[in-house]
Amino acid sequence: MSHGSAPPARRRGWLVAVLVVAALLGGCQARPPAGPPPSTEAAGQHQPPTLRFAGQKPTRTNPFLLAGGLTVFTGEHRGGGRFSVQVLNKDGEPQRVLFLASGRYRGSTGLGLGGGIYRLAISASTPWTVEVIQPRGRPGAALPQRYRGAGDGLVGPFHVDRNLRVDAEHDGQGDVTVELLSAQGPSLYFLVEETGRFKVSKTAADLEPGDYYLNIEADGTWRLALSEPANDGAGSR
């Protein structure tokens, strides 16, 4: 297994886009929660609504609008067979495979996307759901922190002043990656790329002070211990 306030003209453009997409969503599976529509300013602190899609057969969702920045996708598959989800741009061009699994599955992944209109392409023959959130204004947790889970997941945000040490363990048999993301969504690099059962320590040095996330892709149980060591000049990854 990648956001200050907009000027008045930009806000007006976003409002027009929101109204256009609202009309498109008349028959869509997306079910944002009731209530007044929040701002879609890409770099602001306003929380866009959660989008939810559901079905039990292959489909392309109707278009939906993203404000831009970090977007978190959570997929669940409750039957047998293949389950895959891709995010497409407004022209229907694939941007990234979000989930690819067989049988029952639940997992999350974070991705940095520009503001605009997107769709999802889902391949499945049994019930599935996909939830899309755009986290904004969440304070990063102070280090040290510990996380654990099974399968694909996203952890954070956590705050780093300069260096990040990740002690990772995995109990499964397949490939494992741990990807470092900024709070705005862009992928920085992969800290861990291993296979099978392992224990490993990796350090990301000389980071810009700020909040970060980790994307984990795995098929087994994993544990992460995050800390901020003193800068020793090693600059290792």
mmCIF file of C-alpha atoms in Angstrom:
data_model
loop_
_atom_site.group_PDB
_atom_site.id
_atom_site.type_symbol
_atom_site.label_atom_id
_atom_site.label_comp_id
_atom_site.label_asym_id
_atom_site.label_seq_id
_atom_site.Cartn_x
_atom_site.Cartn_y
_atom_site.Cartn_z
ATOM 1 C CA MET A 1 0.000 0.000 0.000
ATOM 2 C CA SER A 2 -1.589 10.182 -1.033
ATOM 3 C CA HIS A 3 -4.734 22.500 2.908
ATOM 4 C CA GLY A 4 -5.881 29.499 5.282
ATOM 5 C CA SER A 5 -9.064 30.576 3.810
ATOM 6 C CA ALA A 6 -9.874 30.815 0.098
ATOM 7 C CA PRO A 7 -10.393 34.305 -1.442
ATOM 8 C CA PRO A 8 -14.023 35.459 -2.023
ATOM 9 C CA ALA A 9 -13.933 34.594 -5.750
ATOM 10 C CA ARG A 10 -12.769 31.073 -4.951
ATOM 11 C CA ARG A 11 -15.466 30.634 -2.329
ATOM 12 C CA ARG A 12 -18.071 31.654 -4.897
ATOM 13 C CA GLY A 13 -16.645 29.132 -7.361
ATOM 14 C CA TRP A 14 -16.856 26.383 -4.735
ATOM 15 C CA LEU A 15 -20.471 27.333 -3.983
ATOM 16 C CA VAL A 16 -21.399 26.972 -7.653
ATOM 17 C CA ALA A 17 -19.615 23.605 -7.774
ATOM 18 C CA VAL A 18 -21.452 22.428 -4.660
ATOM 19 C CA LEU A 19 -24.824 23.339 -6.203
ATOM 20 C CA VAL A 20 -23.959 21.520 -9.447
ATOM 21 C CA VAL A 21 -22.879 18.384 -7.620
ATOM 22 C CA ALA A 22 -25.957 18.508 -5.383
ATOM 23 C CA ALA A 23 -28.107 18.261 -8.494
ATOM 24 C CA LEU A 24 -26.032 15.338 -9.781
ATOM 25 C CA LEU A 25 -26.403 13.466 -6.513
ATOM 26 C CA GLY A 26 -30.179 13.169 -6.803
ATOM 27 C CA GLY A 27 -30.137 9.389 -7.237
ATOM 28 C CA CYS A 28 -26.711 8.566 -5.802
ATOM 29 C CA GLN A 29 -25.947 6.137 -3.012
ATOM 30 C CA ALA A 30 -24.097 8.852 -1.059
ATOM 31 C CA ARG A 31 -25.924 9.757 2.130
ATOM 32 C CA PRO A 32 -24.335 12.787 3.843
ATOM 33 C CA PRO A 33 -25.715 13.478 7.304
ATOM 34 C CA ALA A 34 -28.616 15.908 7.670
ATOM 35 C CA GLY A 35 -27.885 19.511 8.566
ATOM 36 C CA PRO A 36 -26.580 22.682 6.958
ATOM 37 C CA PRO A 37 -23.881 22.143 4.310
ATOM 38 C CA PRO A 38 -20.427 22.963 5.677
ATOM 39 C CA SER A 39 -17.805 25.023 3.861
ATOM 40 C CA THR A 40 -15.660 23.267 1.266
ATOM 41 C CA GLU A 41 -12.650 25.549 1.552
ATOM 42 C CA ALA A 42 -9.700 23.262 0.808
ATOM 43 C CA ALA A 43 -7.295 24.573 3.436
ATOM 44 C CA GLY A 44 -9.785 25.718 6.055
ATOM 45 C CA GLN A 45 -10.781 24.145 9.333
ATOM 46 C CA HIS A 46 -14.418 23.483 8.408
ATOM 47 C CA GLN A 47 -15.381 19.797 8.429
ATOM 48 C CA PRO A 48 -16.914 18.626 5.118
ATOM 49 C CA PRO A 49 -19.724 16.080 5.436
ATOM 50 C CA THR A 50 -19.112 12.354 5.550
ATOM 51 C CA LEU A 51 -20.100 10.541 2.352
ATOM 52 C CA ARG A 52 -21.373 6.951 2.440
ATOM 53 C CA PHE A 53 -21.897 4.582 -0.465
ATOM 54 C CA ALA A 54 -23.399 1.080 -0.365
ATOM 55 C CA GLY A 55 -24.369 -1.671 -2.762
ATOM 56 C CA GLN A 56 -23.990 -5.345 -3.582
ATOM 57 C CA LYS A 57 -22.831 -5.355 -7.182
ATOM 58 C CA PRO A 58 -20.218 -3.655 -9.395
ATOM 59 C CA THR A 59 -20.906 0.038 -9.887
ATOM 60 C CA ARG A 60 -19.541 3.500 -10.491
ATOM 61 C CA THR A 61 -20.912 5.981 -7.999
ATOM 62 C CA ASN A 62 -22.421 9.261 -9.055
ATOM 63 C CA PRO A 63 -20.015 12.222 -8.833
ATOM 64 C CA PHE A 64 -19.158 13.748 -5.481
ATOM 65 C CA LEU A 65 -17.211 16.853 -4.503
ATOM 66 C CA LEU A 66 -14.041 16.859 -2.395
ATOM 67 C CA ALA A 67 -12.631 20.009 -0.831
ATOM 68 C CA GLY A 68 -9.032 18.867 -1.367
ATOM 69 C CA GLY A 69 -6.361 17.664 1.026
ATOM 70 C CA LEU A 70 -6.289 14.504 3.110
ATOM 71 C CA THR A 71 -9.195 12.199 2.317
ATOM 72 C CA VAL A 72 -9.791 9.002 4.295
ATOM 73 C CA PHE A 73 -11.586 6.050 2.710
ATOM 74 C CA THR A 74 -12.964 3.141 4.763
ATOM 75 C CA GLY A 75 -14.173 0.081 2.883
ATOM 76 C CA GLU A 76 -16.075 -2.969 4.085
ATOM 77 C CA HIS A 77 -16.944 -6.138 2.180
ATOM 78 C CA ARG A 78 -19.305 -8.605 3.829
ATOM 79 C CA GLY A 79 -19.249 -11.574 1.500
ATOM 80 C CA GLY A 80 -17.104 -13.800 -0.670
ATOM 81 C CA GLY A 81 -15.379 -13.066 -3.923
ATOM 82 C CA ARG A 82 -13.305 -10.146 -5.088
ATOM 83 C CA PHE A 83 -13.579 -6.634 -3.671
ATOM 84 C CA SER A 84 -11.788 -3.703 -5.273
ATOM 85 C CA VAL A 85 -12.301 0.060 -5.098
ATOM 86 C CA GLN A 86 -10.647 2.705 -7.277
ATOM 87 C CA VAL A 87 -10.983 6.473 -7.069
ATOM 88 C CA LEU A 88 -11.575 8.167 -10.445
ATOM 89 C CA ASN A 89 -11.228 11.821 -11.422
ATOM 90 C CA LYS A 90 -14.017 13.808 -13.091
ATOM 91 C CA ASP A 91 -12.997 12.393 -16.496
ATOM 92 C CA GLY A 92 -13.259 8.809 -15.238
ATOM 93 C CA GLU A 93 -9.490 8.276 -15.146
ATOM 94 C CA PRO A 94 -8.224 5.988 -12.321
ATOM 95 C CA GLN A 95 -6.205 7.827 -9.668
ATOM 96 C CA ARG A 96 -5.426 5.023 -7.225
ATOM 97 C CA VAL A 97 -6.581 1.585 -6.137
ATOM 98 C CA LEU A 98 -7.904 2.090 -2.610
ATOM 99 C CA PHE A 99 -8.788 -1.510 -1.713
ATOM 100 C CA LEU A 100 -8.051 -4.882 -3.284
ATOM 101 C CA ALA A 101 -9.098 -7.965 -1.328
ATOM 102 C CA SER A 102 -10.855 -11.303 -1.499
ATOM 103 C CA GLY A 103 -13.608 -12.353 0.893
ATOM 104 C CA ARG A 104 -14.613 -10.466 4.004
ATOM 105 C CA TYR A 105 -12.665 -7.252 4.482
ATOM 106 C CA ARG A 106 -12.582 -3.986 6.419
ATOM 107 C CA GLY A 107 -9.835 -1.389 6.156
ATOM 108 C CA SER A 108 -8.978 2.291 5.808
ATOM 109 C CA THR A 109 -6.498 4.321 3.805
ATOM 110 C CA GLY A 110 -5.606 8.002 3.509
ATOM 111 C CA LEU A 111 -4.912 9.819 0.246
ATOM 112 C CA GLY A 112 -4.043 13.401 -0.660
ATOM 113 C CA LEU A 113 -6.357 14.666 -3.406
ATOM 114 C CA GLY A 114 -6.877 18.028 -5.045
ATOM 115 C CA GLY A 115 -10.227 19.715 -4.707
ATOM 116 C CA GLY A 116 -12.736 18.693 -7.358
ATOM 117 C CA ILE A 117 -15.225 16.107 -8.529
ATOM 118 C CA TYR A 118 -14.532 12.384 -8.181
ATOM 119 C CA ARG A 119 -16.253 9.003 -8.465
ATOM 120 C CA LEU A 120 -15.579 5.529 -7.106
ATOM 121 C CA ALA A 121 -15.434 2.361 -9.186
ATOM 122 C CA ILE A 122 -16.366 -0.682 -7.088
ATOM 123 C CA SER A 123 -16.036 -4.315 -8.127
ATOM 124 C CA ALA A 124 -17.956 -6.722 -5.864
ATOM 125 C CA SER A 125 -20.843 -9.190 -6.040
ATOM 126 C CA THR A 126 -21.832 -9.199 -2.352
ATOM 127 C CA PRO A 127 -22.723 -6.343 0.050
ATOM 128 C CA TRP A 128 -20.156 -3.551 0.439
ATOM 129 C CA THR A 129 -19.924 -0.069 1.911
ATOM 130 C CA VAL A 130 -17.430 2.765 1.436
ATOM 131 C CA GLU A 131 -17.208 5.809 3.720
ATOM 132 C CA VAL A 132 -15.350 8.981 2.735
ATOM 133 C CA ILE A 133 -14.269 11.614 5.267
ATOM 134 C CA GLN A 134 -12.083 14.715 4.958
ATOM 135 C CA PRO A 135 -10.611 15.350 8.419
ATOM 136 C CA ARG A 136 -9.969 18.981 9.242
ATOM 137 C CA GLY A 137 -8.672 20.774 12.328
ATOM 138 C CA ARG A 138 -7.805 17.665 14.354
ATOM 139 C CA PRO A 139 -4.933 18.372 16.768
ATOM 140 C CA GLY A 140 -2.010 15.960 16.552
ATOM 141 C CA ALA A 141 -1.384 13.780 19.601
ATOM 142 C CA ALA A 142 1.878 14.361 21.440
ATOM 143 C CA LEU A 143 4.486 11.607 21.198
ATOM 144 C CA PRO A 144 5.046 8.919 22.354
ATOM 145 C CA GLN A 145 2.021 7.012 21.023
ATOM 146 C CA ARG A 146 1.182 3.344 20.489
ATOM 147 C CA TYR A 147 -1.179 1.916 17.885
ATOM 148 C CA ARG A 148 -2.266 -1.603 17.028
ATOM 149 C CA GLY A 149 -4.580 -3.156 14.494
ATOM 150 C CA ALA A 150 -5.099 -5.866 11.886
ATOM 151 C CA GLY A 151 -5.101 -5.394 8.136
ATOM 152 C CA ASP A 152 -5.082 -2.036 6.382
ATOM 153 C CA GLY A 153 -5.409 1.075 8.518
ATOM 154 C CA LEU A 154 -4.614 4.758 8.977
ATOM 155 C CA VAL A 155 -3.328 6.126 12.303
ATOM 156 C CA GLY A 156 -2.934 9.724 13.448
ATOM 157 C CA PRO A 157 -2.695 12.584 13.522
ATOM 158 C CA PHE A 158 0.334 12.826 15.788
ATOM 159 C CA HIS A 159 2.677 15.783 16.211
ATOM 160 C CA VAL A 160 6.368 15.671 15.313
ATOM 161 C CA ASP A 161 8.805 18.479 16.109
ATOM 162 C CA ARG A 162 11.746 17.116 14.109
ATOM 163 C CA ASN A 163 12.394 13.341 14.157
ATOM 164 C CA LEU A 164 10.053 10.348 14.205
ATOM 165 C CA ARG A 165 11.027 6.841 15.294
ATOM 166 C CA VAL A 166 8.677 3.994 14.403
ATOM 167 C CA ASP A 167 9.091 0.586 16.071
ATOM 168 C CA ALA A 168 6.933 -1.824 14.062
ATOM 169 C CA GLU A 169 5.914 -5.464 14.599
ATOM 170 C CA HIS A 170 3.854 -7.717 12.329
ATOM 171 C CA ASP A 171 2.435 -11.183 13.000
ATOM 172 C CA GLY A 172 1.201 -12.065 9.503
ATOM 173 C CA GLN A 173 2.745 -13.686 6.433
ATOM 174 C CA GLY A 174 2.255 -11.184 3.619
ATOM 175 C CA ASP A 175 3.792 -7.869 2.590
ATOM 176 C CA VAL A 176 3.648 -4.885 4.943
ATOM 177 C CA THR A 177 4.152 -1.196 4.186
ATOM 178 C CA VAL A 178 4.008 1.823 6.489
ATOM 179 C CA GLU A 179 3.690 5.108 4.586
ATOM 180 C CA LEU A 180 4.249 8.551 6.121
ATOM 181 C CA LEU A 181 1.673 11.225 5.185
ATOM 182 C CA SER A 182 1.546 14.903 6.049
ATOM 183 C CA ALA A 183 -1.652 16.169 7.692
ATOM 184 C CA GLN A 184 -2.557 17.842 4.381
ATOM 185 C CA GLY A 185 -2.483 14.473 2.590
ATOM 186 C CA PRO A 186 0.659 14.205 0.434
ATOM 187 C CA SER A 187 2.660 11.006 0.810
ATOM 188 C CA LEU A 188 6.237 11.645 1.932
ATOM 189 C CA TYR A 189 7.764 8.167 1.679
ATOM 190 C CA PHE A 190 7.523 4.569 2.897
ATOM 191 C CA LEU A 191 9.138 4.033 6.285
ATOM 192 C CA VAL A 192 8.601 0.259 6.363
ATOM 193 C CA GLU A 193 8.563 -2.272 3.519
ATOM 194 C CA GLU A 194 8.799 -5.805 4.909
ATOM 195 C CA THR A 195 7.351 -9.301 4.454
ATOM 196 C CA GLY A 196 6.115 -11.863 6.989
ATOM 197 C CA ARG A 197 6.708 -11.723 10.728
ATOM 198 C CA PHE A 198 9.176 -9.041 11.802
ATOM 199 C CA LYS A 199 10.264 -6.416 14.302
ATOM 200 C CA VAL A 200 11.963 -3.338 12.878
ATOM 201 C CA SER A 201 12.841 0.242 13.864
ATOM 202 C CA LYS A 202 12.887 3.114 11.366
ATOM 203 C CA THR A 203 13.531 6.834 11.785
ATOM 204 C CA ALA A 204 12.306 9.753 9.692
ATOM 205 C CA ALA A 205 14.738 12.600 10.397
ATOM 206 C CA ASP A 206 14.577 16.361 9.889
ATOM 207 C CA LEU A 207 10.830 16.568 9.331
ATOM 208 C CA GLU A 208 9.042 19.895 9.209
ATOM 209 C CA PRO A 209 7.356 20.500 12.585
ATOM 210 C CA GLY A 210 3.705 19.553 12.256
ATOM 211 C CA ASP A 211 1.104 16.804 12.280
ATOM 212 C CA TYR A 212 1.416 13.511 10.408
ATOM 213 C CA TYR A 213 -0.384 10.221 9.696
ATOM 214 C CA LEU A 214 0.742 6.674 8.897
ATOM 215 C CA ASN A 215 -0.896 4.457 6.261
ATOM 216 C CA ILE A 216 -0.494 0.749 7.060
ATOM 217 C CA GLU A 217 -1.060 -2.025 4.519
ATOM 218 C CA ALA A 218 -0.885 -5.503 6.056
ATOM 219 C CA ASP A 219 -2.722 -8.817 6.215
ATOM 220 C CA GLY A 220 -1.960 -9.654 9.846
ATOM 221 C CA THR A 221 -1.859 -8.072 13.283
ATOM 222 C CA TRP A 222 0.535 -5.136 13.651
ATOM 223 C CA ARG A 223 1.797 -2.898 16.448
ATOM 224 C CA LEU A 224 3.452 0.506 16.177
ATOM 225 C CA ALA A 225 5.313 2.448 18.868
ATOM 226 C CA LEU A 226 5.976 6.074 17.875
ATOM 227 C CA SER A 227 8.489 8.309 19.637
ATOM 228 C CA GLU A 228 10.570 11.381 18.924
ATOM 229 C CA PRO A 229 14.276 10.690 19.516
ATOM 230 C CA ALA A 230 16.866 13.433 19.807
ATOM 231 C CA ASN A 231 18.428 14.466 16.512
ATOM 232 C CA ASP A 232 21.592 12.371 16.267
ATOM 233 C CA GLY A 233 22.455 13.397 12.718
ATOM 234 C CA ALA A 234 21.831 9.906 11.345
ATOM 235 C CA GLY A 235 19.015 10.987 9.034
ATOM 236 C CA SER A 236 18.015 7.345 8.545
ATOM 237 C CA ARG A 237 14.800 5.987 7.116
#
